Coordinates of C-alpha atoms in Angstrom, one line a residue:
M20 CA -18.6 -1.6 27.8
Q21 CA -18.8 2.1 28.5
L22 CA -17.5 3.6 25.2
L23 CA -20.8 4.7 23.8
S24 CA -21.9 6.5 27.0
L25 CA -18.7 8.6 27.0
F26 CA -19.8 10.5 23.9
N27 CA -22.6 12.1 25.9
F28 CA -20.1 13.8 28.2
L29 CA -17.5 15.0 25.8
T30 CA -16.4 18.6 26.1
L31 CA -16.0 21.1 23.3
N32 CA -12.2 20.5 23.1
E33 CA -12.8 16.7 23.1
W34 CA -15.2 17.0 20.2
S35 CA -12.6 19.1 18.4
V36 CA -10.1 16.2 18.7
L37 CA -12.5 13.8 17.1
L38 CA -13.4 16.4 14.5
M39 CA -9.7 16.8 13.5
F40 CA -9.6 13.1 12.7
A41 CA -12.9 13.2 10.8
V42 CA -11.8 16.2 8.7
F43 CA -8.5 14.5 7.9
I44 CA -10.2 11.4 6.7
V45 CA -12.6 13.4 4.5
M46 CA -9.7 15.3 2.9
L47 CA -8.0 12.0 2.1
F48 CA -11.2 10.8 0.4
R49 CA -11.3 14.0 -1.6
G50 CA -7.9 13.2 -3.0
V51 CA -5.8 15.7 -1.0
P52 CA -2.2 14.5 -0.5
V53 CA -1.6 13.1 2.9
A54 CA 1.1 15.6 4.0
Y55 CA -1.1 18.6 2.8
A56 CA -4.1 17.2 4.6
L57 CA -2.2 16.8 7.9
V58 CA -0.7 20.3 7.8
G59 CA -3.9 21.9 6.5
V60 CA -6.1 20.4 9.2
S61 CA -3.6 21.4 11.8
L62 CA -3.5 25.0 10.7
V63 CA -7.3 25.3 10.5
F64 CA -7.8 23.9 14.0
I65 CA -5.1 26.3 15.4
V66 CA -7.3 29.2 14.2
L67 CA -10.5 27.5 15.2
G68 CA -9.2 26.7 18.6
E69 CA -8.0 30.3 19.2
F70 CA -11.1 32.1 18.1
V71 CA -13.9 29.6 18.9
L72 CA -13.1 26.5 20.9
D73 CA -10.8 28.0 23.6
P74 CA -11.6 31.6 24.3
N75 CA -9.4 31.4 27.4
R76 CA -6.5 30.4 25.3
K77 CA -5.7 27.6 27.6
Y78 CA -3.8 25.6 25.0
I79 CA -3.2 27.6 21.9
N80 CA -1.8 30.8 23.4
E81 CA 1.3 28.9 24.3
F82 CA 2.5 28.8 20.7
I83 CA 0.5 31.5 18.8
E84 CA 1.3 35.2 19.2
F85 CA -1.2 37.9 18.3
D86 CA -0.6 41.5 17.3
R87 CA -2.8 44.2 15.7
T88 CA -2.4 42.9 12.2
G89 CA -3.8 39.5 13.2
I90 CA -2.1 36.1 13.7
T91 CA 1.6 35.7 13.6
Y92 CA 3.2 32.3 13.9
T93 CA 6.5 33.3 15.6
K94 CA 6.1 31.0 18.5
L95 CA 4.6 28.2 16.4
F96 CA 7.4 28.0 13.9
A97 CA 9.9 28.4 16.7
N98 CA 9.0 24.8 17.2
G99 CA 10.5 23.9 13.8
S100 CA 13.7 22.8 15.4
R101 CA 11.6 20.3 17.3
F102 CA 10.2 18.8 14.1
F103 CA 13.3 18.9 11.9
G104 CA 15.9 18.3 14.7
G105 CA 14.0 15.2 15.8
I106 CA 14.5 13.8 12.3
I107 CA 17.8 15.1 11.0
N108 CA 19.6 14.5 14.3
N109 CA 18.1 11.2 15.0
P110 CA 20.6 8.4 14.5
V111 CA 18.0 5.7 14.2
L112 CA 16.4 7.3 11.2
V113 CA 19.7 7.4 9.4
A114 CA 19.1 3.7 8.8
L115 CA 15.9 4.5 6.8
P116 CA 17.5 5.6 3.5
M117 CA 20.2 3.0 3.8
F118 CA 17.7 0.1 4.1
I119 CA 15.7 1.5 1.2
F120 CA 18.8 1.8 -0.9
M121 CA 19.8 -1.8 0.0
G122 CA 16.4 -3.2 -1.0
L123 CA 16.3 -1.3 -4.3
M124 CA 19.9 -2.2 -5.2
L125 CA 19.2 -5.9 -4.4
D126 CA 16.2 -5.9 -6.7
Q127 CA 18.5 -4.6 -9.5
S128 CA 21.2 -7.1 -8.8
G129 CA 19.6 -10.1 -10.6
V130 CA 19.7 -12.2 -7.5
A131 CA 15.9 -12.8 -7.4
Q132 CA 15.7 -13.8 -11.1
R133 CA 18.4 -16.4 -10.6
M134 CA 16.6 -17.8 -7.6
M135 CA 13.3 -18.0 -9.5
K136 CA 14.8 -20.0 -12.3
A137 CA 16.5 -22.5 -10.0
M138 CA 13.5 -22.9 -7.7
Q139 CA 11.1 -23.4 -10.5
V140 CA 13.0 -26.5 -11.6
L141 CA 13.7 -27.7 -8.0
F142 CA 10.0 -27.6 -6.9
G143 CA 8.5 -28.2 -10.3
A144 CA 7.3 -31.7 -9.5
L145 CA 5.3 -30.6 -6.5
K146 CA 1.7 -29.6 -6.6
G147 CA 1.8 -25.8 -6.2
G148 CA 5.6 -25.9 -6.7
L149 CA 5.7 -22.7 -8.6
A150 CA 3.7 -20.9 -5.9
L151 CA 6.0 -22.3 -3.2
S152 CA 9.0 -21.0 -5.2
V153 CA 7.5 -17.5 -5.3
M154 CA 6.7 -17.6 -1.6
L155 CA 10.2 -18.8 -0.6
I156 CA 11.8 -16.1 -2.7
G157 CA 9.4 -13.6 -1.1
I158 CA 10.6 -14.6 2.3
I159 CA 14.2 -14.4 1.4
L160 CA 13.7 -11.0 -0.3
A161 CA 11.8 -9.8 2.8
A162 CA 14.7 -10.6 5.0
S163 CA 17.1 -8.7 2.8
T164 CA 15.2 -5.8 1.4
G165 CA 12.3 -4.3 3.5
V166 CA 10.9 -2.4 0.5
I167 CA 7.4 -3.5 -0.4
G168 CA 6.7 -1.9 -3.8
A169 CA 9.9 -3.1 -5.4
S170 CA 9.4 -6.7 -4.1
V171 CA 5.8 -7.0 -5.2
V172 CA 6.6 -5.6 -8.7
L173 CA 9.6 -7.8 -9.0
L174 CA 7.8 -11.0 -8.0
G175 CA 4.9 -10.0 -10.2
V176 CA 7.1 -9.5 -13.3
M177 CA 8.9 -12.8 -12.7
G178 CA 6.0 -15.0 -11.5
I179 CA 2.8 -13.9 -13.3
P180 CA 3.8 -14.9 -16.8
T181 CA 5.1 -18.3 -15.7
M182 CA 2.1 -19.0 -13.5
M183 CA -0.3 -18.1 -16.3
A184 CA 1.6 -20.2 -18.8
Q185 CA 1.2 -23.1 -16.3
N186 CA -2.6 -22.5 -16.1
Y187 CA -2.6 -21.4 -12.4
S188 CA -5.8 -20.0 -11.0
K189 CA -5.6 -16.2 -11.3
P190 CA -6.7 -15.5 -7.7
I191 CA -4.2 -18.0 -6.1
A192 CA -1.4 -16.7 -8.3
T193 CA -2.0 -13.0 -7.6
G194 CA -2.7 -13.7 -3.9
T195 CA 0.6 -15.6 -3.5
I196 CA 2.6 -12.8 -5.1
A197 CA 0.9 -10.0 -3.1
A198 CA 1.2 -11.8 0.2
S199 CA 4.8 -12.9 -0.2
G200 CA 5.9 -9.4 -1.4
T201 CA 4.5 -7.7 1.7
L202 CA 6.4 -9.8 4.2
G203 CA 9.3 -7.3 3.9
I204 CA 7.3 -4.8 6.0
L205 CA 7.5 -7.1 9.0
I206 CA 10.6 -9.3 8.6
P207 CA 13.7 -7.3 9.4
P208 CA 15.3 -5.1 8.2
S209 CA 11.9 -3.4 7.9
I210 CA 11.6 0.4 7.4
M211 CA 8.3 0.3 9.3
L212 CA 10.2 -1.1 12.4
V213 CA 12.7 1.8 12.0
I214 CA 9.9 4.3 12.3
M215 CA 8.2 2.5 15.1
S216 CA 11.5 2.4 17.1
D217 CA 11.7 6.2 16.8
Q218 CA 8.0 6.8 17.6
L219 CA 7.9 4.5 20.7
A220 CA 11.4 5.3 21.9
I221 CA 12.4 1.6 22.1
S222 CA 15.4 -0.3 20.8
L223 CA 15.5 -0.9 17.1
G224 CA 17.6 -4.0 17.8
D225 CA 14.8 -5.4 20.0
L226 CA 12.2 -4.7 17.3
F227 CA 14.3 -6.4 14.6
M228 CA 14.9 -9.5 16.7
G229 CA 11.4 -9.5 18.0
A230 CA 9.8 -9.3 14.5
L231 CA 11.9 -12.2 13.1
F232 CA 9.9 -15.1 14.5
P233 CA 6.4 -13.6 13.8
G234 CA 7.5 -12.8 10.3
L235 CA 8.7 -16.3 9.7
L236 CA 5.6 -17.6 11.3
L237 CA 3.5 -15.8 8.7
G238 CA 5.7 -17.3 6.0
V239 CA 5.2 -20.8 7.4
L240 CA 1.5 -20.3 7.5
Y241 CA 1.5 -19.2 3.9
I242 CA 3.6 -22.2 2.8
V243 CA 1.3 -24.7 4.7
F244 CA -1.7 -23.1 3.1
L245 CA -0.2 -23.4 -0.4
I246 CA 0.7 -27.1 0.2
V247 CA -2.8 -28.0 1.5
Y248 CA -4.5 -26.0 -1.2
G249 CA -2.4 -27.7 -3.9
L250 CA -3.5 -31.1 -2.5
V251 CA -7.2 -30.2 -2.2
N252 CA -7.5 -28.3 -5.5
P253 CA -4.7 -29.5 -7.8
K254 CA -6.4 -27.9 -10.9
A255 CA -5.8 -24.5 -9.4
M256 CA -2.0 -25.1 -9.3
P257 CA -1.2 -27.8 -11.9
V258 CA 2.2 -29.5 -12.3
P259 CA 3.8 -28.9 -15.6
E260 CA 3.9 -31.9 -17.9
N261 CA 7.4 -31.4 -19.4
R262 CA 9.7 -30.7 -16.5
P263 CA 13.4 -31.5 -16.2
P264 CA 14.4 -34.1 -13.6
V265 CA 15.9 -32.9 -10.3
D266 CA 19.5 -33.8 -10.0
M267 CA 22.6 -32.6 -8.1
T268 CA 23.2 -29.9 -10.7
I269 CA 19.8 -28.4 -10.0
I270 CA 20.3 -28.7 -6.3
K271 CA 23.7 -27.0 -6.6
E272 CA 22.4 -24.2 -8.7
T273 CA 19.6 -23.5 -6.2
A274 CA 22.0 -23.5 -3.3
L275 CA 24.3 -21.1 -5.2
S276 CA 21.4 -18.8 -6.1
V277 CA 20.3 -18.6 -2.4
M278 CA 23.7 -18.0 -1.0
P279 CA 24.2 -14.3 -2.0
P280 CA 21.0 -13.0 -0.3
M281 CA 21.5 -15.3 2.7
A282 CA 25.0 -13.8 3.0
L283 CA 23.4 -10.3 2.9
I284 CA 20.9 -11.3 5.6
L285 CA 23.7 -12.7 7.8
L286 CA 25.7 -9.5 7.2
V287 CA 22.9 -7.2 8.4
L288 CA 21.0 -9.3 11.0
G289 CA 24.0 -11.3 12.1
S290 CA 26.0 -8.2 12.8
I291 CA 23.1 -6.9 15.0
F292 CA 22.4 -10.2 16.7
F293 CA 26.1 -10.8 17.7
G294 CA 26.6 -7.2 18.7
F295 CA 29.2 -6.3 16.0
A296 CA 27.1 -3.4 14.8
T297 CA 24.2 -1.2 15.8
P298 CA 21.1 -1.3 13.5
T299 CA 22.2 2.0 12.0
E300 CA 25.6 0.7 11.2
A301 CA 24.2 -2.6 9.9
S302 CA 22.1 -0.6 7.4
G303 CA 25.3 0.8 5.9
L304 CA 26.7 -2.7 5.7
G305 CA 23.6 -3.8 4.0
A306 CA 23.7 -1.0 1.4
M307 CA 27.3 -1.8 0.7
G308 CA 26.6 -5.6 0.5
A309 CA 23.8 -5.1 -2.0
T310 CA 26.0 -2.9 -4.2
I311 CA 28.7 -5.6 -4.2
L312 CA 26.2 -8.2 -5.2
A313 CA 25.0 -6.1 -8.1
F314 CA 28.6 -5.6 -9.1
L315 CA 29.5 -9.3 -8.9
N316 CA 26.4 -10.1 -11.1
R317 CA 27.5 -7.5 -13.6
K318 CA 24.3 -5.5 -13.1
L319 CA 25.9 -2.4 -11.6
N320 CA 26.5 0.6 -13.9
M321 CA 26.0 4.3 -13.6
T322 CA 22.5 4.2 -14.9
V323 CA 21.4 1.6 -12.4
F324 CA 23.2 3.5 -9.6
K325 CA 21.6 6.8 -10.5
D326 CA 18.2 5.1 -10.7
V327 CA 18.5 3.5 -7.3
M328 CA 19.7 6.7 -5.8
R329 CA 16.8 8.6 -7.3
Q330 CA 14.3 6.1 -6.0
T331 CA 15.9 6.1 -2.6
L332 CA 15.7 9.9 -2.5
N333 CA 12.0 9.9 -3.6
T334 CA 11.0 7.2 -1.1
S335 CA 12.9 8.8 1.8
G336 CA 11.6 12.2 1.0
Y337 CA 8.0 11.0 0.8
I338 CA 8.4 9.3 4.2
V339 CA 10.2 12.2 5.9
G340 CA 7.6 14.7 4.4
I341 CA 4.8 12.7 6.0
F342 CA 6.9 12.3 9.1
I343 CA 7.1 16.1 9.6
A344 CA 3.4 16.7 8.7
A345 CA 2.3 13.9 11.1
N346 CA 4.4 15.2 13.9
F347 CA 2.9 18.7 13.4
F348 CA -0.6 17.2 13.4
A349 CA 0.1 15.2 16.6
F350 CA 1.6 18.3 18.2
I351 CA -1.6 20.4 17.6
L352 CA -3.7 17.4 18.7
R353 CA -1.8 17.3 22.0
R354 CA -2.3 21.0 22.5
F355 CA -6.1 20.3 22.6
G356 CA -5.4 17.5 25.1
G357 CA -5.9 14.8 22.5
D358 CA -3.5 12.3 24.0
E359 CA -5.3 12.4 27.4
I360 CA -8.7 12.3 25.7
I361 CA -7.8 9.2 23.5
E362 CA -6.2 7.5 26.4
H363 CA -9.3 8.0 28.5
L364 CA -11.6 6.8 25.8
V365 CA -9.6 3.7 25.0
L366 CA -8.9 2.7 28.7
S367 CA -12.6 3.2 29.5
S368 CA -13.8 1.0 26.6
F369 CA -13.2 -2.3 28.4
D370 CA -12.4 -3.5 31.9
D371 CA -10.0 -6.2 30.8
K372 CA -6.6 -5.0 29.7
Y373 CA -6.2 -7.6 27.0
L374 CA -9.6 -6.7 25.5
V375 CA -8.3 -3.1 25.4
V376 CA -5.3 -4.2 23.4
L377 CA -7.5 -6.2 21.0
F378 CA -9.8 -3.2 20.7
I379 CA -6.7 -1.1 19.7
L380 CA -5.6 -3.7 17.1
F381 CA -9.2 -3.8 15.7
I382 CA -9.2 0.0 15.3
I383 CA -5.8 -0.2 13.5
F384 CA -7.1 -3.1 11.3
L385 CA -10.0 -0.9 10.3
L386 CA -7.8 2.1 9.7
G387 CA -5.7 -0.1 7.4
F388 CA -8.5 -0.1 4.9
L389 CA -8.4 3.7 4.7
L390 CA -4.8 4.9 5.6
D391 CA -1.3 3.9 4.7
W392 CA 0.9 2.3 7.3
I393 CA 3.0 5.4 7.5
E394 CA 0.2 7.6 8.7
I395 CA -1.0 5.0 11.2
T396 CA 2.5 4.5 12.6
L397 CA 3.2 8.2 12.9
I398 CA -0.1 9.3 14.2
I399 CA -1.7 6.4 16.1
M400 CA 1.4 4.8 17.7
P401 CA 2.5 7.8 19.8
L402 CA -1.1 8.2 21.0
M403 CA -1.4 4.6 22.0
L404 CA 1.9 4.4 23.8
P405 CA 0.6 5.9 27.1
V406 CA -2.4 3.6 26.9
V407 CA -0.3 0.5 26.7
L408 CA 2.0 1.8 29.5
A409 CA -1.0 2.4 31.7
L410 CA -2.3 -1.1 31.1
D411 CA 1.0 -2.5 32.5
I412 CA 0.5 -5.9 30.8
P413 CA 2.9 -8.5 32.2
V414 CA 5.1 -9.7 29.3
D415 CA 8.2 -11.8 30.1
G416 CA 11.3 -9.9 28.9
F417 CA 13.6 -12.7 30.4
G418 CA 15.2 -10.0 32.5
V419 CA 17.0 -8.5 29.5
V420 CA 14.5 -6.8 27.1
D421 CA 13.6 -3.2 28.1
N422 CA 9.9 -2.4 28.0
P423 CA 8.9 -5.9 26.8
S424 CA 5.2 -5.0 26.8
I425 CA 5.9 -2.2 24.4
V426 CA 8.0 -4.4 22.1
W427 CA 5.2 -7.0 22.1
F428 CA 2.6 -4.4 21.3
A429 CA 4.7 -2.9 18.5
I430 CA 5.1 -6.3 16.8
L431 CA 1.3 -6.9 17.2
V432 CA 0.7 -3.6 15.4
A433 CA 3.3 -4.5 12.8
V434 CA 1.5 -7.8 12.1
T435 CA -1.8 -6.0 12.0
L436 CA -0.5 -3.5 9.5
Q437 CA 0.5 -6.3 7.3
T438 CA -3.2 -6.5 6.4
S439 CA -3.2 -2.9 5.3
F440 CA -1.2 -3.8 2.2
L441 CA -3.8 -6.4 1.1
T442 CA -7.1 -4.8 2.1
P443 CA -8.9 -2.5 -0.3
P444 CA -9.4 0.3 -1.1
V445 CA -5.8 1.5 -0.3
G446 CA -3.9 -1.8 -0.2
F447 CA -0.8 -0.7 -2.0
A448 CA 0.4 -4.2 -2.8
L449 CA -2.8 -4.8 -4.8
F450 CA -2.2 -1.8 -7.1
Y451 CA 1.5 -2.5 -7.4
L452 CA 0.6 -6.0 -8.6
K453 CA -2.2 -4.8 -10.9
G454 CA 0.3 -2.5 -12.6
V455 CA 2.4 -5.5 -13.8
C456 CA -0.5 -7.9 -14.5
P457 CA -1.8 -8.6 -18.0
P458 CA -5.2 -7.0 -18.8
D459 CA -7.2 -10.3 -18.3
I460 CA -6.3 -10.3 -14.6
T461 CA -8.6 -7.9 -12.9
L462 CA -8.7 -6.3 -9.5
G463 CA -11.5 -8.8 -8.7
H464 CA -9.1 -11.7 -9.2
I465 CA -6.6 -10.0 -7.0
Y466 CA -9.1 -9.2 -4.2
R467 CA -10.3 -12.8 -4.1
G468 CA -6.8 -14.1 -4.1
V469 CA -5.7 -12.1 -1.0
I470 CA -8.7 -13.0 1.2
P471 CA -7.1 -16.3 2.5
F472 CA -3.8 -14.6 3.2
V473 CA -5.5 -11.8 5.2
L474 CA -7.1 -14.5 7.3
L475 CA -3.7 -16.2 7.7
Q476 CA -2.3 -12.9 8.8
L477 CA -5.0 -12.5 11.4
T478 CA -4.3 -16.1 12.5
G479 CA -0.6 -15.2 13.0
L480 CA -1.7 -12.1 14.9
G481 CA -3.7 -14.3 17.3
I482 CA -0.8 -16.7 17.9
V483 CA 1.6 -13.8 18.7
F484 CA -1.1 -12.2 20.9
A485 CA -1.5 -15.5 22.8
F486 CA 2.3 -16.2 23.1
P487 CA 4.2 -13.0 23.7
S488 CA 7.5 -15.0 24.2
I489 CA 7.5 -15.5 20.4
V490 CA 8.5 -11.8 20.3
T491 CA 10.7 -11.4 23.4
W492 CA 12.7 -14.6 23.5
L493 CA 15.1 -13.8 20.6
P494 CA 15.9 -10.2 21.7
A495 CA 16.6 -11.7 25.2
I496 CA 19.0 -14.2 23.7
A497 CA 20.7 -11.6 21.4
Y498 CA 21.3 -9.1 24.1
G499 CA 21.6 -11.3 27.1
N500 CA 25.1 -12.6 26.1

């Protein structure tokens, strides 16, 4: 490994690239909002590069203009059309607010509450039956929402009181809810995949189809773990003493409760799979379908509609704000030659191309402890794209999937970023869940509860890494017809 020796030969501009990242991390730890930190660091390094690091103005002079009064940013802000136009005029990103609206409206529709009541009775006789109910609902919600915060809060509000009343272990209860609620960031329709599609310039349909089996694989691993844990440690997930018998009425009620979200999944993913709609068009169908479900369940009114619209606006605005700031940061970084520097550092770290990919995933896993998935996706993914292209890893696209190695790499990163929701100190699922837990459930209980699920996520990552066809087979079937 030659990585450490490279630092002895870094130029001043190369050190400035590393310093940009270091200053950005420090600002985050100081509590500076992410968008402000990204823009602030970029502006500081523009000035630093012009006056100190690059006296020949090799990079900076192309977009900063000087006059007698000092710096003017005429050329710099002429690039505004590049930032805003790349977002506003991007048809892929139109799907972002639609999928957010769909998830929020589905959470308001009462579908999940009905499923929880039916599945509690259906699986009540099993050891860990309540945990299995929560996990299955989490998988179904993941395939029909894609909004993490709302899913974790909803499952926490529904599941925690019942689990505590049934004397469940606090770590296993909280870990189950946190892990199941975060599946929506991977199982399509996922807003993270929408952003990855834009950043990597690959088909959103390929990403949606490619992420389906890895997402379901994680769900299966979670379910197997809960079943085994319930057999090995039945005191942690006891069976209720007074439980109603399972009959055809219960089975029918469960089936009826599952049908609406499954219909929504079929509407969104089925329309993409069978070629009836593009992912952007399918997002509109999903938003309409979730609204219809809320209306049929008599949960739709003007208050609910306004609340969902307001939350959609806030979430979309937050993501787009970081999107613009991260693009600005990456733009300045590239002006210092940051993309070439990072590509050289990563490619020189190991001789084996697969070890290089594992090294990238390890860095992303570590960054997940410190950064949100949005910053990692917007800043790191574009920088890693030329690295993966240079590796030229042979991944079978079955003659149909465009850039199969990039699709495979994107899903590997998506599975890795699953862990960022469950790893402290910035694991958002942990804090969403803590906000709806009773006072006697501490962050310590939650931290201990998510450890086995993080290990299962890494196990799933290893399986997808070893068998790339898990990612590429379904897109090939979907678009090969």
